[in-house]
Coordinates of C-alpha atoms in Angstrom, one line a residue:
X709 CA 125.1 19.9 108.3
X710 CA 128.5 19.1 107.6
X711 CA 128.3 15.4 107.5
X712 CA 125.1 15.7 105.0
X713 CA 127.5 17.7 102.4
X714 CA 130.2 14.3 102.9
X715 CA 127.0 11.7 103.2
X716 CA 125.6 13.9 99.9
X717 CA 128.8 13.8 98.3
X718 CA 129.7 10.0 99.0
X719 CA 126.6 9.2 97.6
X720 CA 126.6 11.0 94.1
X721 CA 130.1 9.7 94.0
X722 CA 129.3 6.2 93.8
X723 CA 126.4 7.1 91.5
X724 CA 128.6 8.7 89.3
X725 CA 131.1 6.2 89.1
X726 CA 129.3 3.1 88.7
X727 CA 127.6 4.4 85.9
X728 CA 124.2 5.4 87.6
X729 CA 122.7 9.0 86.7
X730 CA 122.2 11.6 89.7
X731 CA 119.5 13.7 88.2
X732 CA 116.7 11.8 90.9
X733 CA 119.3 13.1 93.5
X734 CA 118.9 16.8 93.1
X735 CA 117.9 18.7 96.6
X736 CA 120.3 21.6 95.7
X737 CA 118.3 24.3 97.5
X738 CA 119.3 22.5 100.8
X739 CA 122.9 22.5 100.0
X740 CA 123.3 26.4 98.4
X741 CA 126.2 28.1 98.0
X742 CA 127.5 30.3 101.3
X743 CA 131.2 32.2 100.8
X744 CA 132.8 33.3 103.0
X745 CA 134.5 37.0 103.0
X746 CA 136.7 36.7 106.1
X747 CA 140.5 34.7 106.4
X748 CA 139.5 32.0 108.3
X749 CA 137.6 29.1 107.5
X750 CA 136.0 26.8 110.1
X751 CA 136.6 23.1 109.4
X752 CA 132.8 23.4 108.6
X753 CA 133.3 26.4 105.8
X754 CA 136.0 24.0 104.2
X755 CA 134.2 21.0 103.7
X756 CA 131.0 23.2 102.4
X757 CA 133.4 25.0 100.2
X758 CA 134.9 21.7 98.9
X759 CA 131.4 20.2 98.6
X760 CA 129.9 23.2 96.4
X761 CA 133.0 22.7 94.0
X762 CA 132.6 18.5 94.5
X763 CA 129.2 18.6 93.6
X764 CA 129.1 20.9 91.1
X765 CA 130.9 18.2 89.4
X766 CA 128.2 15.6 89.6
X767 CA 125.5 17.9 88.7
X768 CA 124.1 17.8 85.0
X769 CA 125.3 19.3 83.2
X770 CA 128.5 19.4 85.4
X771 CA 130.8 22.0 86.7
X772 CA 134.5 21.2 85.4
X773 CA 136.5 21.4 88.2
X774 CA 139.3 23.6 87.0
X775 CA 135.9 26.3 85.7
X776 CA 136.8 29.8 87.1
X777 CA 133.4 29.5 89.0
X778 CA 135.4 27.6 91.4
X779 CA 138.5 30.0 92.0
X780 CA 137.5 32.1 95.2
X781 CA 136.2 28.6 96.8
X782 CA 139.5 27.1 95.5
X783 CA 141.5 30.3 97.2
X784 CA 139.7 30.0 100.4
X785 CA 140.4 26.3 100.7
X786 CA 143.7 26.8 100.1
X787 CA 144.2 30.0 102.7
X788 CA 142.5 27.6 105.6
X789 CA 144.0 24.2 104.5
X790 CA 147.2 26.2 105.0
X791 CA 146.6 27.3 108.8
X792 CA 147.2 25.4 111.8
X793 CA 143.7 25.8 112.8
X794 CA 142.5 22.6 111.8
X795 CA 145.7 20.8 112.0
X796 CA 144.5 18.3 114.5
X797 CA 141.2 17.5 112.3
X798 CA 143.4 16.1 109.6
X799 CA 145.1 13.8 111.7
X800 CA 142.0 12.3 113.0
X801 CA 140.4 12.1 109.8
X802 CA 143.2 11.6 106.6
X803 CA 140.0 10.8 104.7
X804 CA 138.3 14.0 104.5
X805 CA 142.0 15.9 104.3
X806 CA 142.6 13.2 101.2
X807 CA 139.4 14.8 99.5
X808 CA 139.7 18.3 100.1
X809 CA 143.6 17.7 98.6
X810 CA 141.7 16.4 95.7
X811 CA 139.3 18.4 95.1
X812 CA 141.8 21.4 95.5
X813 CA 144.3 20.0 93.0
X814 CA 141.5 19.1 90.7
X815 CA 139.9 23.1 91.2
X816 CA 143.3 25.3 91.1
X817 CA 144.3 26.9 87.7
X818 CA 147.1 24.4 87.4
X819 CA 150.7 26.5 87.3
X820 CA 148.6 29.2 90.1
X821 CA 150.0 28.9 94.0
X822 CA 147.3 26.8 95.5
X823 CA 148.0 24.4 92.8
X824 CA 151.9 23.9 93.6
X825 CA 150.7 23.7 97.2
X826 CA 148.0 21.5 96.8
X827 CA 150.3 19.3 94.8
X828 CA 152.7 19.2 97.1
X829 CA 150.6 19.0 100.1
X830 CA 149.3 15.5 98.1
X831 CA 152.3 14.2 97.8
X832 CA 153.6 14.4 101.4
X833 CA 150.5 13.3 102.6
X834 CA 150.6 10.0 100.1
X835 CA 153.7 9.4 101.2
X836 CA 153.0 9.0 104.7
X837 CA 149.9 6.5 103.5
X838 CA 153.0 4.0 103.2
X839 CA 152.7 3.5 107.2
X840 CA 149.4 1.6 106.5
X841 CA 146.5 3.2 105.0
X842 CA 148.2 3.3 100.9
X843 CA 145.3 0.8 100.0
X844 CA 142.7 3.4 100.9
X845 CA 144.4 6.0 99.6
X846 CA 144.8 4.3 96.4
X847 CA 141.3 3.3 96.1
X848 CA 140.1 7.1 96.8
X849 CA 142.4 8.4 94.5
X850 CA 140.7 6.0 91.3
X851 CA 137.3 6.9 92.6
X852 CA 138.5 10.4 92.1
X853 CA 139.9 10.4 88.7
X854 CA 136.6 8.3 87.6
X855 CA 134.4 11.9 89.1
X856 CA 137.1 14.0 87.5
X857 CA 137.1 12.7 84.0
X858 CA 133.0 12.6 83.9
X859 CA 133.0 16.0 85.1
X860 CA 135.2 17.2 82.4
X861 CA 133.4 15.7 79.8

């Protein structure tokens, strides 16, 4: 279920930012909302998290990013992006760590803790993309800023 939210999420995204319209792509009873109340987020929780705040986005009418709706998502990213738990996930797959950075930035009331971290969590990791991946990262980053300014109108 977790790679449908990424698949679901790749797709709008190009959608979005070659100009189409996603309003044919709209199965959002499949993907509902599910918070979680306890500390720990799975590496599952974490990208459904992500993905309800990501998508939002590319609905119509979208979900700004930075819209309070998003803060207890935002915090729980945040808490589990912080623990070890899924430490080793990121290192096989800097992609999907890229894009819950992102979407975290994007998300946090900008000045607020997971902001700062977020921030600086993106930066470290960016400059590590030097040792051969800074194309993708590049690439993902504009692809991101195209979803972000459609989203915020």
């Amino acid at each position: 279920r977790g790679i449908r939210y990424l698949q679901r999420a790749q797709i709008l995204t190009m959608l979005r930012v070659s100009g189409g319209s996603s309003s044919n792509f709209d199965d959002e009873a499949e993907f509902s909302e599910a918070g979680t109340e306890h500390d720990h987020l799975t590496l599952f929780e974490i990208i459904q998290q992500t993905s309800d705040i990501y998508l939002g986005a590319l609905q119509t009418p979208p979900i700004p990013f930075s819209s309070p709706i998003n803060r207890k998502s935002t915090r729980g990213v945040c808490r589990a992006v912080e623990s070890p738990a899924n430490d080793d996930v990121w290192d096989r797959y800097p992609g999907i760590f890229i894009w819950v950075l992102l979407v975290g930035c994007a998300a946090a009331e900008e000045g607020s803790t997971e902001y700062n971290y977020f921030v600086c969590l993106l930066i470290k990791v960016a400059l590590g993309a030097g040792y051969g991946w800074l194309d993708a990262l590049t690439e993902a980053v504009k692809s991101f800023i195209k979803v972000k300014a459609l989203a915020e109108g």
